[in-house]
mmCIF file of C-alpha atoms in Angstrom:
data_model
loop_
_atom_site.group_PDB
_atom_site.id
_atom_site.type_symbol
_atom_site.label_atom_id
_atom_site.label_comp_id
_atom_site.label_asym_id
_atom_site.label_seq_id
_atom_site.Cartn_x
_atom_site.Cartn_y
_atom_site.Cartn_z
ATOM 1 C CA UNK A 30 139.173 -58.297 -67.025
ATOM 2 C CA UNK A 31 142.525 -57.007 -68.303
ATOM 3 C CA UNK A 32 145.021 -59.853 -68.600
ATOM 4 C CA UNK A 33 148.019 -58.132 -70.369
ATOM 5 C CA UNK A 34 149.625 -54.766 -69.722
ATOM 6 C CA UNK A 35 151.750 -53.226 -72.489
ATOM 7 C CA UNK A 36 153.687 -50.397 -70.828
ATOM 8 C CA UNK A 37 155.789 -47.762 -72.458
ATOM 9 C CA UNK A 38 158.145 -45.679 -70.273
ATOM 10 C CA UNK A 39 159.245 -42.244 -71.468
ATOM 11 C CA UNK A 40 162.855 -41.051 -71.928
ATOM 12 C CA UNK A 41 162.633 -38.521 -69.077
ATOM 13 C CA UNK A 42 162.198 -41.423 -66.704
ATOM 14 C CA UNK A 43 165.033 -43.457 -68.263
ATOM 15 C CA UNK A 44 167.316 -40.476 -67.920
ATOM 16 C CA UNK A 45 166.590 -39.998 -64.151
ATOM 17 C CA UNK A 46 168.250 -42.792 -62.096
ATOM 18 C CA UNK A 47 166.055 -42.181 -59.066
ATOM 19 C CA UNK A 48 162.792 -42.135 -61.058
ATOM 20 C CA UNK A 49 163.904 -45.160 -63.026
ATOM 21 C CA UNK A 50 164.788 -47.231 -59.924
ATOM 22 C CA UNK A 51 161.336 -46.553 -58.444
ATOM 23 C CA UNK A 52 159.594 -47.251 -61.727
ATOM 24 C CA UNK A 53 161.336 -50.605 -62.280
ATOM 25 C CA UNK A 54 160.563 -51.682 -58.752
ATOM 26 C CA UNK A 55 156.927 -50.830 -59.297
ATOM 27 C CA UNK A 56 156.827 -52.527 -62.710
ATOM 28 C CA UNK A 57 158.369 -55.702 -61.329
ATOM 29 C CA UNK A 58 155.694 -55.839 -58.687
ATOM 30 C CA UNK A 59 152.838 -55.829 -61.286
ATOM 31 C CA UNK A 60 151.062 -59.187 -61.186
ATOM 32 C CA UNK A 61 150.294 -61.086 -64.404
ATOM 33 C CA UNK A 62 151.541 -60.767 -67.990
ATOM 34 C CA UNK A 63 153.266 -57.569 -69.015
ATOM 35 C CA UNK A 64 155.588 -56.047 -71.607
ATOM 36 C CA UNK A 65 157.798 -52.986 -71.306
ATOM 37 C CA UNK A 66 158.858 -50.718 -74.168
ATOM 38 C CA UNK A 67 161.533 -48.018 -73.533
ATOM 39 C CA UNK A 68 163.178 -45.130 -75.235
ATOM 40 C CA UNK A 69 166.542 -43.503 -74.500
ATOM 41 C CA UNK A 70 167.030 -40.601 -76.826
ATOM 42 C CA UNK A 71 169.118 -38.419 -74.568
ATOM 43 C CA UNK A 72 171.539 -41.247 -73.762
ATOM 44 C CA UNK A 73 172.028 -41.916 -77.496
ATOM 45 C CA UNK A 74 172.729 -38.179 -78.023
ATOM 46 C CA UNK A 75 175.328 -38.193 -75.284
ATOM 47 C CA UNK A 76 176.998 -41.312 -76.648
ATOM 48 C CA UNK A 77 177.007 -39.767 -80.144
ATOM 49 C CA UNK A 78 178.668 -36.682 -78.783
ATOM 50 C CA UNK A 79 181.441 -38.784 -77.197
ATOM 51 C CA UNK A 80 181.987 -40.487 -80.570
ATOM 52 C CA UNK A 81 181.980 -37.222 -82.488
ATOM 53 C CA UNK A 82 178.645 -37.982 -84.202
ATOM 54 C CA UNK A 83 176.340 -34.995 -84.252
ATOM 55 C CA UNK A 84 172.620 -35.548 -83.570
ATOM 56 C CA UNK A 85 170.371 -33.898 -86.202
ATOM 57 C CA UNK A 86 166.653 -33.207 -85.718
ATOM 58 C CA UNK A 87 163.844 -31.925 -87.881
ATOM 59 C CA UNK A 88 160.680 -30.874 -86.109
ATOM 60 C CA UNK A 89 161.869 -32.678 -83.027
ATOM 61 C CA UNK A 90 162.458 -35.987 -84.858
ATOM 62 C CA UNK A 91 165.901 -37.526 -85.005
ATOM 63 C CA UNK A 92 167.477 -37.950 -88.428
ATOM 64 C CA UNK A 93 168.951 -41.453 -88.409
ATOM 65 C CA UNK A 94 171.836 -41.546 -90.884
ATOM 66 C CA UNK A 95 174.256 -44.456 -91.312
ATOM 67 C CA UNK A 96 176.417 -43.433 -88.309
ATOM 68 C CA UNK A 97 173.440 -42.662 -86.144
ATOM 69 C CA UNK A 98 171.732 -46.018 -86.682
ATOM 70 C CA UNK A 99 174.886 -47.743 -85.378
ATOM 71 C CA UNK A 100 174.847 -45.455 -82.263
ATOM 72 C CA UNK A 101 171.161 -46.032 -81.480
ATOM 73 C CA UNK A 102 171.408 -49.724 -82.036
ATOM 74 C CA UNK A 103 174.331 -49.881 -79.568
ATOM 75 C CA UNK A 104 172.621 -47.593 -76.985
ATOM 76 C CA UNK A 105 168.942 -48.679 -77.257
ATOM 77 C CA UNK A 106 169.429 -52.365 -77.973
ATOM 78 C CA UNK A 107 172.575 -52.790 -75.886
ATOM 79 C CA UNK A 108 173.350 -50.369 -73.051
ATOM 80 C CA UNK A 109 169.854 -49.133 -72.093
ATOM 81 C CA UNK A 110 168.056 -52.410 -72.797
ATOM 82 C CA UNK A 111 170.424 -54.675 -70.932
ATOM 83 C CA UNK A 112 170.706 -52.359 -67.978
ATOM 84 C CA UNK A 113 166.888 -52.383 -67.682
ATOM 85 C CA UNK A 114 166.814 -56.131 -67.928
ATOM 86 C CA UNK A 115 169.555 -56.568 -65.316
ATOM 87 C CA UNK A 116 167.693 -54.156 -62.905
ATOM 88 C CA UNK A 117 164.432 -56.055 -63.449
ATOM 89 C CA UNK A 118 166.103 -59.370 -62.731
ATOM 90 C CA UNK A 119 167.441 -57.824 -59.513
ATOM 91 C CA UNK A 120 163.820 -57.031 -58.638
ATOM 92 C CA UNK A 121 162.655 -60.608 -59.183
ATOM 93 C CA UNK A 122 161.183 -59.996 -62.686
ATOM 94 C CA UNK A 123 162.287 -62.565 -65.297
ATOM 95 C CA UNK A 124 162.762 -60.073 -68.133
ATOM 96 C CA UNK A 125 164.142 -60.759 -71.599
ATOM 97 C CA UNK A 126 165.616 -57.930 -73.697
ATOM 98 C CA UNK A 127 164.464 -57.655 -77.297
ATOM 99 C CA UNK A 128 164.402 -55.545 -80.447
ATOM 100 C CA UNK A 129 161.959 -55.943 -83.271
ATOM 101 C CA UNK A 130 164.585 -58.097 -85.116
ATOM 102 C CA UNK A 131 164.688 -60.751 -82.373
ATOM 103 C CA UNK A 132 162.355 -63.608 -83.409
ATOM 104 C CA UNK A 133 161.261 -61.337 -86.261
ATOM 105 C CA UNK A 134 158.685 -59.864 -83.906
ATOM 106 C CA UNK A 135 158.477 -56.459 -85.491
ATOM 107 C CA UNK A 136 159.409 -56.228 -89.217
ATOM 108 C CA UNK A 137 159.139 -52.770 -90.645
ATOM 109 C CA UNK A 138 159.849 -50.756 -93.797
ATOM 110 C CA UNK A 139 162.299 -47.861 -94.104
ATOM 111 C CA UNK A 140 160.327 -44.592 -94.147
ATOM 112 C CA UNK A 141 159.966 -43.350 -97.773
ATOM 113 C CA UNK A 142 161.708 -40.063 -98.499
ATOM 114 C CA UNK A 143 159.295 -37.216 -99.082
ATOM 115 C CA UNK A 144 160.015 -33.602 -98.058
ATOM 116 C CA UNK A 145 162.471 -34.906 -95.424
ATOM 117 C CA UNK A 146 164.839 -37.913 -95.531
ATOM 118 C CA UNK A 147 164.668 -39.313 -91.956
ATOM 119 C CA UNK A 148 167.208 -42.004 -92.888
ATOM 120 C CA UNK A 149 167.025 -45.433 -91.253
ATOM 121 C CA UNK A 150 163.680 -45.000 -89.553
ATOM 122 C CA UNK A 151 161.122 -47.779 -89.576
ATOM 123 C CA UNK A 152 157.412 -47.643 -90.205
ATOM 124 C CA UNK A 153 155.304 -50.615 -88.845
ATOM 125 C CA UNK A 154 152.371 -52.375 -90.517
ATOM 126 C CA UNK A 155 150.656 -53.815 -87.485
ATOM 127 C CA UNK A 156 149.443 -56.824 -89.390
ATOM 128 C CA UNK A 157 153.151 -57.867 -89.805
ATOM 129 C CA UNK A 158 153.797 -57.933 -86.028
ATOM 130 C CA UNK A 159 154.392 -61.599 -84.937
ATOM 131 C CA UNK A 160 151.937 -61.702 -82.048
ATOM 132 C CA UNK A 161 151.931 -65.498 -81.902
ATOM 133 C CA UNK A 162 155.703 -65.653 -81.174
ATOM 134 C CA UNK A 163 155.417 -62.950 -78.568
ATOM 135 C CA UNK A 164 152.497 -64.780 -76.926
ATOM 136 C CA UNK A 165 154.738 -67.879 -76.611
ATOM 137 C CA UNK A 166 157.222 -65.850 -74.559
ATOM 138 C CA UNK A 167 154.458 -64.465 -72.383
ATOM 139 C CA UNK A 168 153.001 -67.932 -71.821
ATOM 140 C CA UNK A 169 156.524 -68.995 -70.703
ATOM 141 C CA UNK A 170 156.273 -66.429 -67.948
ATOM 142 C CA UNK A 171 158.925 -64.189 -69.476
ATOM 143 C CA UNK A 172 158.636 -60.404 -69.496
ATOM 144 C CA UNK A 173 159.740 -58.919 -72.858
ATOM 145 C CA UNK A 174 161.515 -55.558 -72.722
ATOM 146 C CA UNK A 175 161.625 -53.904 -76.112
ATOM 147 C CA UNK A 176 164.137 -51.376 -77.335
ATOM 148 C CA UNK A 177 162.747 -48.851 -79.925
ATOM 149 C CA UNK A 178 164.311 -50.769 -82.870
ATOM 150 C CA UNK A 179 162.863 -52.786 -85.749
ATOM 151 C CA UNK A 180 164.367 -54.280 -88.879
ATOM 152 C CA UNK A 181 163.638 -54.495 -92.599
ATOM 153 C CA UNK A 182 164.030 -58.191 -93.051
ATOM 154 C CA UNK A 183 167.094 -57.616 -95.274
ATOM 155 C CA UNK A 184 169.640 -57.109 -92.467
ATOM 156 C CA UNK A 185 169.090 -53.426 -91.726
ATOM 157 C CA UNK A 186 168.124 -52.199 -88.250
ATOM 158 C CA UNK A 187 165.670 -49.307 -88.133
ATOM 159 C CA UNK A 188 165.071 -46.620 -85.469
ATOM 160 C CA UNK A 189 161.408 -46.666 -84.586
ATOM 161 C CA UNK A 190 159.230 -44.517 -82.304
ATOM 162 C CA UNK A 191 158.667 -46.250 -78.944
ATOM 163 C CA UNK A 192 155.091 -45.062 -78.651
ATOM 164 C CA UNK A 193 154.344 -46.584 -82.041
ATOM 165 C CA UNK A 194 156.047 -49.892 -81.064
ATOM 166 C CA UNK A 195 153.941 -49.990 -77.884
ATOM 167 C CA UNK A 196 150.715 -49.377 -79.808
ATOM 168 C CA UNK A 197 151.589 -51.995 -82.477
ATOM 169 C CA UNK A 198 152.407 -54.700 -79.911
ATOM 170 C CA UNK A 199 149.200 -53.976 -77.986
ATOM 171 C CA UNK A 200 147.139 -54.241 -81.188
ATOM 172 C CA UNK A 201 148.781 -57.503 -82.256
ATOM 173 C CA UNK A 202 148.335 -59.040 -78.797
ATOM 174 C CA UNK A 203 144.676 -57.954 -78.530
ATOM 175 C CA UNK A 204 143.900 -61.036 -80.696
ATOM 176 C CA UNK A 205 144.840 -63.186 -77.635
ATOM 177 C CA UNK A 206 144.407 -61.003 -74.558
ATOM 178 C CA UNK A 207 142.348 -58.167 -73.129
ATOM 179 C CA UNK A 208 145.095 -55.480 -73.294
ATOM 180 C CA UNK A 209 145.578 -52.226 -71.353
ATOM 181 C CA UNK A 210 148.167 -50.074 -73.088
ATOM 182 C CA UNK A 211 149.822 -47.691 -70.631
ATOM 183 C CA UNK A 212 151.925 -44.679 -71.566
ATOM 184 C CA UNK A 213 154.068 -43.635 -68.561
ATOM 185 C CA UNK A 214 155.722 -40.219 -68.469
ATOM 186 C CA UNK A 215 156.439 -37.304 -66.158
ATOM 187 C CA UNK A 216 152.824 -35.931 -66.031
ATOM 188 C CA UNK A 217 149.952 -37.320 -64.000
ATOM 189 C CA UNK A 218 147.807 -37.760 -67.136
ATOM 190 C CA UNK A 219 146.072 -35.646 -69.737
ATOM 191 C CA UNK A 220 145.769 -32.226 -68.085
ATOM 192 C CA UNK A 221 142.869 -29.778 -68.515
ATOM 193 C CA UNK A 222 145.294 -27.025 -67.715
ATOM 194 C CA UNK A 223 148.921 -27.610 -68.794
ATOM 195 C CA UNK A 224 150.204 -25.486 -65.848
ATOM 196 C CA UNK A 225 148.236 -27.435 -63.230
ATOM 197 C CA UNK A 226 149.559 -30.937 -62.655
ATOM 198 C CA UNK A 227 146.490 -31.834 -60.621
ATOM 199 C CA UNK A 228 143.971 -30.972 -63.403
ATOM 200 C CA UNK A 229 143.893 -34.549 -64.688
ATOM 201 C CA UNK A 230 141.058 -35.525 -67.014
ATOM 202 C CA UNK A 231 140.322 -38.968 -65.591
ATOM 203 C CA UNK A 232 138.275 -40.407 -68.568
ATOM 204 C CA UNK A 233 138.230 -39.572 -72.286
ATOM 205 C CA UNK A 234 136.141 -41.144 -74.892
ATOM 206 C CA UNK A 235 135.909 -40.190 -78.576
ATOM 207 C CA UNK A 236 133.161 -37.607 -77.989
ATOM 208 C CA UNK A 237 134.978 -35.976 -75.046
ATOM 209 C CA UNK A 238 138.232 -36.027 -77.139
ATOM 210 C CA UNK A 239 136.631 -34.101 -79.981
ATOM 211 C CA UNK A 240 135.168 -31.559 -77.562
ATOM 212 C CA UNK A 241 138.577 -30.991 -75.904
ATOM 213 C CA UNK A 242 140.220 -30.557 -79.308
ATOM 214 C CA UNK A 243 137.538 -28.065 -80.404
ATOM 215 C CA UNK A 244 138.100 -26.090 -77.184
ATOM 216 C CA UNK A 245 141.910 -26.047 -77.705
ATOM 217 C CA UNK A 246 142.390 -27.712 -74.296
ATOM 218 C CA UNK A 247 144.941 -30.264 -75.545
ATOM 219 C CA UNK A 248 148.607 -29.377 -76.036
ATOM 220 C CA UNK A 249 150.546 -30.332 -79.135
ATOM 221 C CA UNK A 250 152.598 -32.791 -77.069
ATOM 222 C CA UNK A 251 149.634 -34.782 -75.893
ATOM 223 C CA UNK A 252 147.680 -34.936 -79.234
ATOM 224 C CA UNK A 253 149.871 -37.658 -80.836
ATOM 225 C CA UNK A 254 149.482 -39.869 -77.766
ATOM 226 C CA UNK A 255 145.739 -39.492 -77.817
ATOM 227 C CA UNK A 256 145.566 -40.127 -81.565
ATOM 228 C CA UNK A 257 147.689 -43.301 -81.073
ATOM 229 C CA UNK A 258 145.416 -44.309 -78.131
ATOM 230 C CA UNK A 259 142.177 -44.047 -80.194
ATOM 231 C CA UNK A 260 143.900 -45.872 -83.183
ATOM 232 C CA UNK A 261 144.725 -48.669 -80.751
ATOM 233 C CA UNK A 262 141.291 -48.898 -79.288
ATOM 234 C CA UNK A 263 139.697 -48.948 -82.750
ATOM 235 C CA UNK A 264 142.033 -51.805 -83.613
ATOM 236 C CA UNK A 265 141.021 -54.029 -80.709
ATOM 237 C CA UNK A 266 142.889 -52.799 -77.611
ATOM 238 C CA UNK A 267 140.569 -52.746 -74.628
ATOM 239 C CA UNK A 268 141.905 -49.702 -72.877
ATOM 240 C CA UNK A 269 144.668 -47.059 -72.994
ATOM 241 C CA UNK A 270 145.933 -45.200 -69.976
ATOM 242 C CA UNK A 271 148.216 -42.154 -69.893
ATOM 243 C CA UNK A 272 149.730 -41.429 -66.519
ATOM 244 C CA UNK A 273 152.780 -40.693 -64.317
ATOM 245 C CA UNK A 274 155.489 -43.311 -64.093
ATOM 246 C CA UNK A 275 155.160 -43.273 -60.343
ATOM 247 C CA UNK A 276 151.557 -44.576 -60.584
ATOM 248 C CA UNK A 277 152.404 -47.500 -62.912
ATOM 249 C CA UNK A 278 151.503 -50.183 -60.309
ATOM 250 C CA UNK A 279 148.147 -48.570 -59.330
ATOM 251 C CA UNK A 280 147.338 -47.990 -63.004
ATOM 252 C CA UNK A 281 147.256 -51.745 -63.562
ATOM 253 C CA UNK A 282 144.311 -52.005 -61.125
ATOM 254 C CA UNK A 283 140.710 -50.857 -61.312
ATOM 255 C CA UNK A 284 141.619 -47.657 -59.339
ATOM 256 C CA UNK A 285 143.601 -45.673 -61.851
ATOM 257 C CA UNK A 286 145.426 -42.449 -61.157
ATOM 258 C CA UNK A 287 145.892 -41.157 -64.743
ATOM 259 C CA UNK A 288 143.711 -40.686 -67.780
ATOM 260 C CA UNK A 289 141.773 -43.698 -68.982
ATOM 261 C CA UNK A 290 140.896 -43.785 -72.618
ATOM 262 C CA UNK A 291 138.085 -46.000 -73.867
#
């Protein structure tokens, strides 16, 4: 039986007030222990533009220079995180906003410079995640809401991929709970045909995954999520589910609407 849901909501939902309102109402209604991880990239970009700070990307990844880490810390850890917490409280969900620096839950290291200098971006060693401290919050019936920020233990905040944070938290907490990690985004799941939103592949195991890759069924965008999913399962997470944000409540039951990965 699953007794903890670690749920990551994508930026396209965060950026759409109507979708976000519905998602938060459904998330609040989920019974039992749960954690939410969010992004907010477009909001950070808009705020940077207002402040005259240009957003720079390489291969779709944000370059987090000294000015940008201040912007994303303000936007992710402040504006977006606290708005989500306030909206969850309005829905009767006793949420607590967090970054990886709070209670030292997620220490990280600044990504080494190789071909590209990504700046103040954090890489997580899952063994360093403080699962025991997070468990104490869950046992106190609080609902942690994590911004995509970690820290280096020396006073520096680090911008960190929200999918990776979700996977790392799920792995750390799998020592204490049977965890289902859920990635919520704007698609109904992993699609057999990218142009057909109803072509959901309902179950993927390692063998099916390798067959789908060999047949070039999977798009570049979904491959990282699936690779993260299998890494989580191989590290102790019971199940991973990829599905539409609208289905988050049903996807915490035995009757799932997305793609279940085992």
